[in-house]
Amino acid sequence: MTHPTDNAPGPLSGHPVSRAAAPDPSHHQRGERGEGVPAMERVQSTTPTHVHVVGGGLAGLTAAITAAESGAQVTLYEGHRTLGGRARTADGPYRTNEGPHALYRGGPHWAWLARRELLGSVVSVPPREGLRFRFRRAGELRRVPPVALLRLARRAARTAPVDADFRSWAAGQVGDEGARAAAHFAATALFHHDPGALSARFVQERLRRLASLPPEAHYPAGGWARLVDRMAGHARRLGVAVETGARVDTRTLGELARTGPVVVATSLDAARVLLDDPSLTWESGRTILVDLALRTRRGDAFVVSDLDGPGWVERFTAQDPGLAPAGEQLLQGQFPIGPDARRAEGTARAEELLDLGFPGWRQRTTWRTEALADGRTGAVDRPGTTWRDRPSVIRGDGIFLAGDQVAAPGLLSETSFTSGIEAALLAVKAAGRRSGPGDGPSAEPGSGPGSGQPTTQPSPSRG
């Protein structure tokens, strides 16, 4: 298990941060899924500018690459010894990620990575393993989901209202039982204990992508660390200075901000402390992450999705056998629990699902670990809110925010990606304004990301 970057607490001395309102979203182009992507990928700078990036996860690496491609001098600071944030892959014989991870082909970062030849080897689920997808329903293991769930998954996300909760809206479409099953199935992309209480539009967008055929989900071969390494290598080739083991506190942040714009690409909790900004809050999930290795047995399930309650366990060696030693298989699962629930409740539900899908798993277990992910599983939107209502990328005084709980669209890590691009482009423009008239980026003032004005340049990022 890995943990997000944390920064030392303390007030931001001598560097006030404005509580800026969320920028106008018109600079995002929108697809049928309702998921926008930044309308520009680079703003070319005509003179050298310095942009600082705090945090070396997916958001920070994306921001650093984007700023460097725009001509800026970039320094990236990561508090840990290794890059990746929550995309780190554990060392050792069992190459686990922090919870079940997948790279969605329909997402904007797929095309962005592919154009830069950073995708590398990605694997999909072998068709034979896809036939071993199982569902728990009414306490029993089943081979097919309810027809009502499949019917609902075909509904376009735009038909689901933002202001209604998913449970009520879905019940009106396919009945209470189908709505409950769909909410619990969608929980794998939400990490939330009560998906039915979230915005109908928010959940439906994710349900459609999870249930798409052919499946969107793909997996970086060897774990997400391989993807992180490729991104880091590309950043260095562009001239990005990468400093690991370099924790940035509030005093250091103020010093950096005096020499150039800063992209804060940490967890939202860490950013709230680092910027001394109590407005930096947004709801996330609370989930038990269960990883275990079993001796291989023919007939084990590939995935068991719990339709009686939110929960998911997946055999990741089905598509990438190298994640565990020969003769063993690696399972990762996530089981959301409520804010007051004990960890043991999630563990008990995990073991119930393992009993159904992996007979004799206790006697076959060769390794096991668990962790609680609390508030670090990405943003969730309540009825009446969308991604536009989350904390703004623009924080004022040359500070910009990136991560998976900020005002940017996308599914899970896609939000880190889109906000990383957005924050970097805004930082490059801000650096150009510091350089004086005529010395800044070539983009017209008042256009492009964060400006509140639509850009005339089409997006190359549409997935």
GROMACS .gro file of C-alpha atoms in nm:
model
  463
    1MET     CA    1   0.000   0.000   0.000
    2THR     CA    2   0.115   0.352  -0.067
    3HIS     CA    3   0.019   0.686   0.074
    4PRO     CA    4  -0.027   1.035  -0.075
    5THR     CA    5   0.222   1.315  -0.031
    6ASP     CA    6   0.176   1.513   0.289
    7ASN     CA    7   0.333   1.851   0.358
    8ALA     CA    8   0.432   2.005   0.687
    9PRO     CA    9   0.158   2.217   0.849
   10GLY     CA   10   0.180   2.584   0.934
   11PRO     CA   11   0.037   2.920   0.826
   12LEU     CA   12   0.149   3.067   0.496
   13SER     CA   13   0.368   3.352   0.611
   14GLY     CA   14   0.390   3.662   0.397
   15HIS     CA   15   0.202   3.504   0.106
   16PRO     CA   16  -0.175   3.547   0.131
   17VAL     CA   17  -0.383   3.317  -0.086
   18SER     CA   18  -0.710   3.446  -0.223
   19ARG     CA   19  -1.021   3.228  -0.202
   20ALA     CA   20  -1.093   3.256  -0.571
   21ALA     CA   21  -1.426   3.151  -0.716
   22ALA     CA   22  -1.430   2.858  -0.956
   23PRO     CA   23  -1.336   2.960  -1.310
   24ASP     CA   24  -1.594   2.962  -1.586
   25PRO     CA   25  -1.605   2.609  -1.729
   26SER     CA   26  -1.646   2.722  -2.089
   27HIS     CA   27  -1.280   2.651  -2.154
   28HIS     CA   28  -1.355   2.279  -2.137
   29GLN     CA   29  -1.493   2.095  -2.435
   30ARG     CA   30  -1.755   1.840  -2.351
   31GLY     CA   31  -1.827   1.497  -2.494
   32GLU     CA   32  -2.136   1.279  -2.478
   33ARG     CA   33  -2.030   1.151  -2.136
   34GLY     CA   34  -2.039   1.502  -1.995
   35GLU     CA   35  -1.667   1.473  -1.921
   36GLY     CA   36  -1.476   1.779  -2.041
   37VAL     CA   37  -1.111   1.800  -2.135
   38PRO     CA   38  -0.885   2.103  -2.140
   39ALA     CA   39  -0.933   2.294  -2.464
   40MET     CA   40  -0.557   2.348  -2.509
   41GLU     CA   41  -0.259   2.129  -2.423
   42ARG     CA   42   0.009   2.394  -2.438
   43VAL     CA   43   0.058   2.769  -2.432
   44GLN     CA   44   0.392   2.837  -2.595
   45SER     CA   45   0.615   3.074  -2.399
   46THR     CA   46   0.844   3.303  -2.601
   47THR     CA   47   1.089   3.358  -2.313
   48PRO     CA   48   1.213   3.125  -2.037
   49THR     CA   49   0.978   3.122  -1.738
   50HIS     CA   50   1.000   2.924  -1.416
   51VAL     CA   51   0.713   2.708  -1.294
   52HIS     CA   52   0.731   2.510  -0.969
   53VAL     CA   53   0.529   2.190  -0.920
   54VAL     CA   54   0.477   2.053  -0.570
   55GLY     CA   55   0.388   1.683  -0.573
   56GLY     CA   56   0.511   1.404  -0.799
   57GLY     CA   57   0.197   1.200  -0.853
   58LEU     CA   58  -0.001   1.180  -1.178
   59ALA     CA   59  -0.126   1.538  -1.145
   60GLY     CA   60   0.221   1.677  -1.072
   61LEU     CA   61   0.393   1.483  -1.351
   62THR     CA   62   0.126   1.586  -1.600
   63ALA     CA   63   0.159   1.949  -1.493
   64ALA     CA   64   0.539   1.938  -1.517
   65ILE     CA   65   0.533   1.786  -1.866
   66THR     CA   66   0.269   2.033  -1.988
   67ALA     CA   67   0.458   2.335  -1.856
   68ALA     CA   68   0.789   2.211  -1.999
   69GLU     CA   69   0.632   2.149  -2.339
   70SER     CA   70   0.511   2.510  -2.328
   71GLY     CA   71   0.868   2.633  -2.292
   72ALA     CA   72   0.883   2.690  -1.918
   73GLN     CA   73   1.171   2.600  -1.691
   74VAL     CA   74   1.017   2.352  -1.446
   75THR     CA   75   1.119   2.214  -1.109
   76LEU     CA   76   0.915   1.935  -0.951
   77TYR     CA   77   0.936   1.871  -0.576
   78GLU     CA   78   0.829   1.535  -0.429
   79GLY     CA   79   0.843   1.470  -0.055
   80HIS     CA   80   0.890   1.095  -0.091
   81ARG     CA   81   1.195   0.921  -0.228
   82THR     CA   82   0.994   0.789  -0.522
   83LEU     CA   83   0.748   0.951  -0.759
   84GLY     CA   84   0.393   0.839  -0.825
   85GLY     CA   85   0.178   0.940  -0.528
   86ARG     CA   86  -0.118   0.704  -0.513
   87ALA     CA   87  -0.007   0.554  -0.846
   88ARG     CA   88   0.298   0.397  -0.684
   89THR     CA   89   0.337   0.021  -0.716
   90ALA     CA   90   0.470  -0.176  -0.420
   91ASP     CA   91   0.816  -0.330  -0.446
   92GLY     CA   92   0.869  -0.699  -0.387
   93PRO     CA   93   0.711  -1.011  -0.526
   94TYR     CA   94   0.354  -0.877  -0.500
   95ARG     CA   95   0.321  -0.566  -0.717
   96THR     CA   96   0.012  -0.406  -0.570
   97ASN     CA   97  -0.131  -0.062  -0.632
   98GLU     CA   98  -0.325   0.138  -0.374
   99GLY     CA   99  -0.655  -0.036  -0.439
  100PRO     CA  100  -0.791  -0.166  -0.771
  101HIS     CA  101  -0.657   0.059  -1.050
  102ALA     CA  102  -0.738   0.071  -1.421
  103LEU     CA  103  -0.663   0.300  -1.715
  104TYR     CA  104  -0.980   0.378  -1.911
  105ARG     CA  105  -0.936   0.383  -2.287
  106GLY     CA  106  -1.216   0.636  -2.341
  107GLY     CA  107  -1.057   0.888  -2.107
  108PRO     CA  108  -0.862   1.197  -2.214
  109HIS     CA  109  -0.531   1.089  -2.065
  110TRP     CA  110  -0.522   0.775  -2.282
  111ALA     CA  111  -0.485   0.984  -2.599
  112TRP     CA  112  -0.247   1.229  -2.428
  113LEU     CA  113  -0.017   0.948  -2.315
  114ALA     CA  114  -0.036   0.768  -2.648
  115ARG     CA  115   0.068   1.076  -2.847
  116ARG     CA  116   0.379   1.103  -2.633
  117GLU     CA  117   0.447   0.728  -2.657
  118LEU     CA  118   0.411   0.699  -2.280
  119LEU     CA  119   0.136   0.438  -2.264
  120GLY     CA  120   0.382   0.153  -2.297
  121SER     CA  121   0.250  -0.199  -2.271
  122VAL     CA  122  -0.110  -0.210  -2.152
  123VAL     CA  123  -0.313  -0.526  -2.113
  124SER     CA  124  -0.682  -0.591  -2.127
  125VAL     CA  125  -0.885  -0.871  -1.976
  126PRO     CA  126  -0.853  -1.197  -2.175
  127PRO     CA  127  -1.197  -1.298  -2.309
  128ARG     CA  128  -1.181  -1.630  -2.123
  129GLU     CA  129  -1.129  -1.445  -1.794
  130GLY     CA  130  -1.414  -1.209  -1.877
  131LEU     CA  131  -1.643  -1.511  -1.864
  132ARG     CA  132  -1.546  -1.550  -1.497
  133PHE     CA  133  -1.700  -1.220  -1.395
  134ARG     CA  134  -1.936  -1.292  -1.106
  135PHE     CA  135  -2.198  -1.098  -0.910
  136ARG     CA  136  -2.325  -1.145  -0.558
  137ARG     CA  137  -2.697  -1.091  -0.551
  138ALA     CA  138  -2.934  -1.189  -0.269
  139GLY     CA  139  -2.641  -1.362  -0.100
  140GLU     CA  140  -2.563  -1.593  -0.391
  141LEU     CA  141  -2.298  -1.591  -0.663
  142ARG     CA  142  -2.441  -1.537  -1.010
  143ARG     CA  143  -2.297  -1.529  -1.360
  144VAL     CA  144  -2.505  -1.243  -1.497
  145PRO     CA  145  -2.624  -0.913  -1.348
  146PRO     CA  146  -2.990  -0.813  -1.330
  147VAL     CA  147  -3.142  -0.711  -1.661
  148ALA     CA  148  -3.248  -0.384  -1.497
  149LEU     CA  149  -2.884  -0.293  -1.430
  150LEU     CA  150  -2.795  -0.355  -1.795
  151ARG     CA  151  -3.090  -0.147  -1.912
  152LEU     CA  152  -2.994   0.141  -1.689
  153ALA     CA  153  -2.629   0.131  -1.796
  154ARG     CA  154  -2.740   0.203  -2.154
  155ARG     CA  155  -2.901   0.534  -2.058
  156ALA     CA  156  -2.701   0.839  -2.163
  157ALA     CA  157  -2.553   1.027  -1.868
  158ARG     CA  158  -2.716   1.350  -1.985
  159THR     CA  159  -3.059   1.198  -1.913
  160ALA     CA  160  -2.977   1.177  -1.542
  161PRO     CA  161  -3.045   1.496  -1.346
  162VAL     CA  162  -2.773   1.671  -1.149
  163ASP     CA  163  -3.014   1.777  -0.874
  164ALA     CA  164  -3.162   1.434  -0.793
  165ASP     CA  165  -2.998   1.151  -0.603
  166PHE     CA  166  -2.911   0.844  -0.807
  167ARG     CA  167  -3.124   0.603  -0.605
  168SER     CA  168  -3.447   0.798  -0.659
  169TRP     CA  169  -3.384   0.868  -1.027
  170ALA     CA  170  -3.274   0.513  -1.107
  171ALA     CA  171  -3.571   0.363  -0.921
  172GLY     CA  172  -3.799   0.565  -1.145
  173GLN     CA  173  -3.624   0.417  -1.448
  174VAL     CA  174  -3.583   0.048  -1.359
  175GLY     CA  175  -3.737  -0.006  -1.014
  176ASP     CA  176  -3.590  -0.018  -0.664
  177GLU     CA  177  -3.405  -0.349  -0.698
  178GLY     CA  178  -3.236  -0.253  -1.023
  179ALA     CA  179  -3.144   0.089  -0.884
  180ARG     CA  180  -2.984  -0.064  -0.577
  181ALA     CA  181  -2.784  -0.314  -0.782
  182ALA     CA  182  -2.665  -0.042  -1.022
  183ALA     CA  183  -2.555   0.185  -0.738
  184HIS     CA  184  -2.352  -0.090  -0.576
  185PHE     CA  185  -2.196  -0.192  -0.909
  186ALA     CA  186  -2.091   0.168  -0.975
  187ALA     CA  187  -1.928   0.187  -0.633
  188THR     CA  188  -1.606   0.043  -0.775
  189ALA     CA  189  -1.544   0.382  -0.942
  190LEU     CA  190  -1.667   0.580  -0.641
  191PHE     CA  191  -1.515   0.421  -0.328
  192HIS     CA  192  -1.822   0.548  -0.144
  193HIS     CA  193  -2.042   0.359   0.102
  194ASP     CA  194  -2.374   0.502  -0.029
  195PRO     CA  195  -2.355   0.564  -0.406
  196GLY     CA  196  -2.732   0.596  -0.429
  197ALA     CA  197  -2.719   0.919  -0.228
  198LEU     CA  198  -2.486   1.090  -0.477
  199SER     CA  199  -2.585   1.299  -0.778
  200ALA     CA  200  -2.767   1.094  -1.041
  201ARG     CA  201  -2.563   1.251  -1.321
  202PHE     CA  202  -2.233   1.186  -1.142
  203VAL     CA  203  -2.308   0.816  -1.080
  204GLN     CA  204  -2.463   0.752  -1.421
  205GLU     CA  205  -2.156   0.888  -1.600
  206ARG     CA  206  -1.946   0.631  -1.416
  207LEU     CA  207  -2.195   0.346  -1.452
  208ARG     CA  208  -2.198   0.383  -1.830
  209ARG     CA  209  -1.820   0.371  -1.855
  210LEU     CA  210  -1.785   0.076  -1.618
  211ALA     CA  211  -2.044  -0.126  -1.810
  212SER     CA  212  -1.927  -0.031  -2.160
  213LEU     CA  213  -1.859  -0.303  -2.418
  214PRO     CA  214  -1.592  -0.370  -2.516
  215PRO     CA  215  -1.457  -0.282  -2.172
  216GLU     CA  216  -1.273   0.049  -2.140
  217ALA     CA  217  -1.053  -0.072  -1.853
  218HIS     CA  218  -0.692  -0.154  -1.938
  219TYR     CA  219  -0.394  -0.209  -1.711
  220PRO     CA  220  -0.032  -0.088  -1.739
  221ALA     CA  221   0.177  -0.405  -1.760
  222GLY     CA  222   0.391  -0.446  -1.450
  223GLY     CA  223   0.183  -0.202  -1.246
  224TRP     CA  224   0.134   0.172  -1.248
  225ALA     CA  225   0.495   0.233  -1.144
  226ARG     CA  226   0.599   0.153  -1.502
  227LEU     CA  227   0.373   0.431  -1.632
  228VAL     CA  228   0.504   0.670  -1.367
  229ASP     CA  229   0.862   0.587  -1.469
  230ARG     CA  230   0.785   0.661  -1.834
  231MET     CA  231   0.624   0.994  -1.745
  232ALA     CA  232   0.915   1.088  -1.518
  233GLY     CA  233   1.170   0.998  -1.787
  234HIS     CA  234   0.982   1.209  -2.042
  235ALA     CA  235   0.970   1.501  -1.799
  236ARG     CA  236   1.346   1.482  -1.743
  237ARG     CA  237   1.413   1.468  -2.117
  238LEU     CA  238   1.213   1.790  -2.150
  239GLY     CA  239   1.445   1.948  -1.895
  240VAL     CA  240   1.230   1.919  -1.582
  241ALA     CA  241   1.442   1.921  -1.267
  242VAL     CA  242   1.301   1.648  -1.039
  243GLU     CA  243   1.383   1.672  -0.669
  244THR     CA  244   1.272   1.377  -0.456
  245GLY     CA  245   1.285   1.372  -0.077
  246ALA     CA  246   1.210   1.745  -0.098
  247ARG     CA  247   0.922   1.833   0.130
  248VAL     CA  248   0.774   2.177   0.072
  249ASP     CA  249   0.632   2.353   0.377
  250THR     CA  250   0.444   2.681   0.389
  251ARG     CA  251   0.761   2.889   0.430
  252THR     CA  252   0.927   2.719   0.132
  253LEU     CA  253   0.612   2.760  -0.075
  254GLY     CA  254   0.618   3.135  -0.015
  255GLU     CA  255   0.981   3.149  -0.128
  256LEU     CA  256   0.904   2.952  -0.444
  257ALA     CA  257   0.606   3.171  -0.527
  258ARG     CA  258   0.829   3.478  -0.531
  259THR     CA  259   1.030   3.327  -0.818
  260GLY     CA  260   0.749   3.188  -1.032
  261PRO     CA  261   0.399   3.040  -1.032
  262VAL     CA  262   0.343   2.725  -0.825
  263VAL     CA  263   0.124   2.426  -0.908
  264VAL     CA  264   0.025   2.248  -0.585
  265ALA     CA  265  -0.042   1.890  -0.694
  266THR     CA  266  -0.089   1.717  -0.359
  267SER     CA  267  -0.388   1.563  -0.189
  268LEU     CA  268  -0.657   1.819  -0.106
  269ASP     CA  269  -0.599   1.767   0.267
  270ALA     CA  270  -0.228   1.844   0.224
  271ALA     CA  271  -0.303   2.147   0.006
  272ARG     CA  272  -0.546   2.283   0.267
  273VAL     CA  273  -0.269   2.285   0.528
  274LEU     CA  274   0.004   2.399   0.290
  275LEU     CA  275  -0.200   2.696   0.167
  276ASP     CA  276  -0.364   2.766   0.503
  277ASP     CA  277  -0.694   2.763   0.317
  278PRO     CA  278  -0.990   2.606   0.501
  279SER     CA  279  -1.206   2.630   0.187
  280LEU     CA  280  -1.012   2.343   0.032
  281THR     CA  281  -1.252   2.065   0.121
  282TRP     CA  282  -1.463   1.823  -0.081
  283GLU     CA  283  -1.624   1.492  -0.001
  284SER     CA  284  -1.440   1.172  -0.082
  285GLY     CA  285  -1.484   0.807   0.008
  286ARG     CA  286  -1.375   0.587   0.296
  287THR     CA  287  -1.288   0.233   0.200
  288ILE     CA  288  -1.106  -0.077   0.317
  289LEU     CA  289  -0.840  -0.191   0.070
  290VAL     CA  290  -0.766  -0.564   0.084
  291ASP     CA  291  -0.473  -0.720  -0.101
  292LEU     CA  292  -0.387  -1.089  -0.088
  293ALA     CA  293  -0.199  -1.355  -0.277
  294LEU     CA  294  -0.340  -1.706  -0.317
  295ARG     CA  295  -0.197  -2.027  -0.453
  296THR     CA  296  -0.346  -2.067  -0.799
  297ARG     CA  297  -0.658  -2.275  -0.839
  298ARG     CA  298  -0.846  -2.336  -1.162
  299GLY     CA  299  -1.197  -2.201  -1.163
  300ASP     CA  300  -1.146  -1.894  -0.944
  301ALA     CA  301  -1.352  -1.589  -1.036
  302PHE     CA  302  -1.192  -1.300  -1.221
  303VAL     CA  303  -1.407  -1.032  -1.052
  304VAL     CA  304  -1.673  -1.057  -0.787
  305SER     CA  305  -1.894  -0.749  -0.776
  306ASP     CA  306  -2.116  -0.721  -0.471
  307LEU     CA  307  -2.463  -0.605  -0.572
  308ASP     CA  308  -2.597  -0.648  -0.218
  309GLY     CA  309  -2.363  -0.376  -0.091
  310PRO     CA  310  -2.074  -0.177  -0.235
  311GLY     CA  311  -1.772  -0.403  -0.276
  312TRP     CA  312  -1.540  -0.541  -0.540
  313VAL     CA  313  -1.255  -0.793  -0.555
  314GLU     CA  314  -1.049  -0.851  -0.869
  315ARG     CA  315  -0.780  -1.103  -0.964
  316PHE     CA  316  -0.520  -0.878  -1.126
  317THR     CA  317  -0.292  -1.163  -1.235
  318ALA     CA  318  -0.567  -1.270  -1.475
  319GLN     CA  319  -0.446  -1.002  -1.718
  320ASP     CA  320  -0.090  -0.954  -1.585
  321PRO     CA  321   0.058  -1.274  -1.437
  322GLY     CA  322   0.388  -1.103  -1.357
  323LEU     CA  323   0.233  -0.916  -1.063
  324ALA     CA  324   0.287  -1.222  -0.840
  325PRO     CA  325   0.532  -1.516  -0.829
  326ALA     CA  326   0.465  -1.818  -1.050
  327GLY     CA  327   0.194  -2.042  -0.909
  328GLU     CA  328   0.027  -1.754  -0.719
  329GLN     CA  329  -0.241  -1.504  -0.805
  330LEU     CA  330  -0.281  -1.148  -0.677
  331LEU     CA  331  -0.620  -1.021  -0.564
  332GLN     CA  332  -0.708  -0.661  -0.479
  333GLY     CA  333  -1.041  -0.545  -0.342
  334GLN     CA  334  -1.212  -0.238  -0.204
  335PHE     CA  335  -1.504  -0.227   0.039
  336PRO     CA  336  -1.643   0.118   0.123
  337ILE     CA  337  -1.760   0.182   0.478
  338GLY     CA  338  -1.952   0.469   0.636
  339PRO     CA  339  -1.789   0.756   0.827
  340ASP     CA  340  -1.858   0.594   1.165
  341ALA     CA  341  -1.809   0.231   1.066
  342ARG     CA  342  -1.527   0.019   1.201
  343ARG     CA  343  -1.262  -0.126   0.973
  344ALA     CA  344  -1.371  -0.476   1.078
  345GLU     CA  345  -1.702  -0.425   0.897
  346GLY     CA  346  -1.527  -0.380   0.563
  347THR     CA  347  -1.297  -0.673   0.631
  348ALA     CA  348  -1.593  -0.900   0.711
  349ARG     CA  349  -1.765  -0.809   0.384
  350ALA     CA  350  -1.444  -0.875   0.194
  351GLU     CA  351  -1.417  -1.223   0.342
  352GLU     CA  352  -1.779  -1.300   0.254
  353LEU     CA  353  -1.707  -1.215  -0.110
  354LEU     CA  354  -1.387  -1.421  -0.106
  355ASP     CA  355  -1.577  -1.719   0.032
  356LEU     CA  356  -1.811  -1.707  -0.266
  357GLY     CA  357  -1.564  -1.641  -0.546
  358PHE     CA  358  -1.245  -1.809  -0.424
  359PRO     CA  359  -1.323  -2.136  -0.243
  360GLY     CA  360  -1.059  -2.241   0.008
  361TRP     CA  361  -0.890  -1.900  -0.006
  362ARG     CA  362  -0.792  -1.908   0.361
  363GLN     CA  363  -0.585  -2.222   0.318
  364ARG     CA  364  -0.433  -2.091  -0.007
  365THR     CA  365  -0.332  -1.746   0.122
  366THR     CA  366   0.042  -1.679   0.104
  367TRP     CA  367   0.036  -1.303   0.175
  368ARG     CA  368  -0.219  -1.049   0.287
  369THR     CA  369  -0.237  -0.681   0.380
  370GLU     CA  370  -0.512  -0.426   0.447
  371ALA     CA  371  -0.537  -0.049   0.470
  372LEU     CA  372  -0.800   0.219   0.524
  373ALA     CA  373  -0.823   0.485   0.252
  374ASP     CA  374  -1.005   0.776   0.414
  375GLY     CA  375  -1.066   1.091   0.208
  376ARG     CA  376  -0.809   1.001  -0.058
  377THR     CA  377  -1.008   0.815  -0.320
  378GLY     CA  378  -1.117   1.103  -0.541
  379ALA     CA  379  -1.407   1.347  -0.533
  380VAL     CA  380  -1.774   1.248  -0.515
  381ASP     CA  381  -2.054   1.489  -0.604
  382ARG     CA  382  -2.375   1.522  -0.406
  383PRO     CA  383  -2.708   1.614  -0.569
  384GLY     CA  384  -2.705   1.971  -0.693
  385THR     CA  385  -2.328   1.977  -0.746
  386THR     CA  386  -2.089   1.893  -1.030
  387TRP     CA  387  -1.714   1.907  -1.074
  388ARG     CA  388  -1.748   2.281  -1.137
  389ASP     CA  389  -1.840   2.332  -0.771
  390ARG     CA  390  -1.523   2.175  -0.632
  391PRO     CA  391  -1.225   2.386  -0.518
  392SER     CA  392  -1.101   2.600  -0.805
  393VAL     CA  393  -0.774   2.533  -0.985
  394ILE     CA  394  -0.705   2.907  -0.954
  395ARG     CA  395  -0.607   3.002  -0.598
  396GLY     CA  396  -0.468   3.352  -0.662
  397ASP     CA  397  -0.124   3.510  -0.627
  398GLY     CA  398   0.032   3.269  -0.876
  399ILE     CA  399  -0.087   2.952  -0.698
  400PHE     CA  400  -0.274   2.682  -0.891
  401LEU     CA  401  -0.423   2.355  -0.771
  402ALA     CA  402  -0.424   2.009  -0.929
  403GLY     CA  403  -0.546   1.673  -0.803
  404ASP     CA  404  -0.842   1.437  -0.796
  405GLN     CA  405  -1.072   1.654  -0.580
  406VAL     CA  406  -1.054   1.987  -0.764
  407ALA     CA  407  -1.270   2.159  -1.026
  408ALA     CA  408  -1.183   1.945  -1.327
  409PRO     CA  409  -1.376   1.670  -1.504
  410GLY     CA  410  -1.294   1.303  -1.536
  411LEU     CA  411  -1.323   0.958  -1.384
  412LEU     CA  412  -1.090   0.894  -1.087
  413SER     CA  413  -0.729   0.963  -1.200
  414GLU     CA  414  -0.858   1.148  -1.507
  415THR     CA  415  -0.942   1.440  -1.278
  416SER     CA  416  -0.577   1.457  -1.172
  417PHE     CA  417  -0.476   1.454  -1.537
  418THR     CA  418  -0.715   1.725  -1.658
  419SER     CA  419  -0.645   1.950  -1.361
  420GLY     CA  420  -0.270   1.900  -1.406
  421ILE     CA  421  -0.289   2.027  -1.764
  422GLU     CA  422  -0.519   2.313  -1.665
  423ALA     CA  423  -0.300   2.427  -1.376
  424ALA     CA  424   0.017   2.411  -1.584
  425LEU     CA  425  -0.126   2.616  -1.870
  426LEU     CA  426  -0.250   2.881  -1.629
  427ALA     CA  427   0.087   2.884  -1.452
  428VAL     CA  428   0.273   2.939  -1.781
  429LYS     CA  429   0.043   3.228  -1.868
  430ALA     CA  430   0.091   3.377  -1.523
  431ALA     CA  431   0.468   3.348  -1.559
  432GLY     CA  432   0.446   3.529  -1.891
  433ARG     CA  433   0.253   3.816  -1.736
  434ARG     CA  434   0.526   3.849  -1.471
  435SER     CA  435   0.783   3.884  -1.751
  436GLY     CA  436   0.620   4.206  -1.872
  437PRO     CA  437   0.427   4.310  -2.184
  438GLY     CA  438   0.531   4.124  -2.494
  439ASP     CA  439   0.744   3.871  -2.306
  440GLY     CA  440   0.474   3.621  -2.214
  441PRO     CA  441   0.300   3.329  -2.380
  442SER     CA  442   0.187   3.364  -2.738
  443ALA     CA  443  -0.177   3.295  -2.653
  444GLU     CA  444  -0.409   3.593  -2.671
  445PRO     CA  445  -0.495   3.747  -2.334
  446GLY     CA  446  -0.834   3.647  -2.206
  447SER     CA  447  -0.847   3.322  -2.402
  448GLY     CA  448  -0.778   2.960  -2.318
  449PRO     CA  449  -0.809   2.763  -1.995
  450GLY     CA  450  -0.916   2.945  -1.681
  451SER     CA  451  -0.995   3.268  -1.860
  452GLY     CA  452  -1.371   3.235  -1.873
  453GLN     CA  453  -1.350   3.273  -2.251
  454PRO     CA  454  -1.370   2.983  -2.496
  455THR     CA  455  -1.059   2.907  -2.694
  456THR     CA  456  -1.061   2.894  -3.071
  457GLN     CA  457  -0.816   2.606  -3.075
  458PRO     CA  458  -0.980   2.262  -3.089
  459SER     CA  459  -0.892   2.011  -2.823
  460PRO     CA  460  -0.650   1.736  -2.926
  461SER     CA  461  -0.727   1.551  -2.602
  462ARG     CA  462  -1.070   1.412  -2.676
  463GLY     CA  463  -1.068   1.044  -2.593
   0.00000   0.00000   0.00000
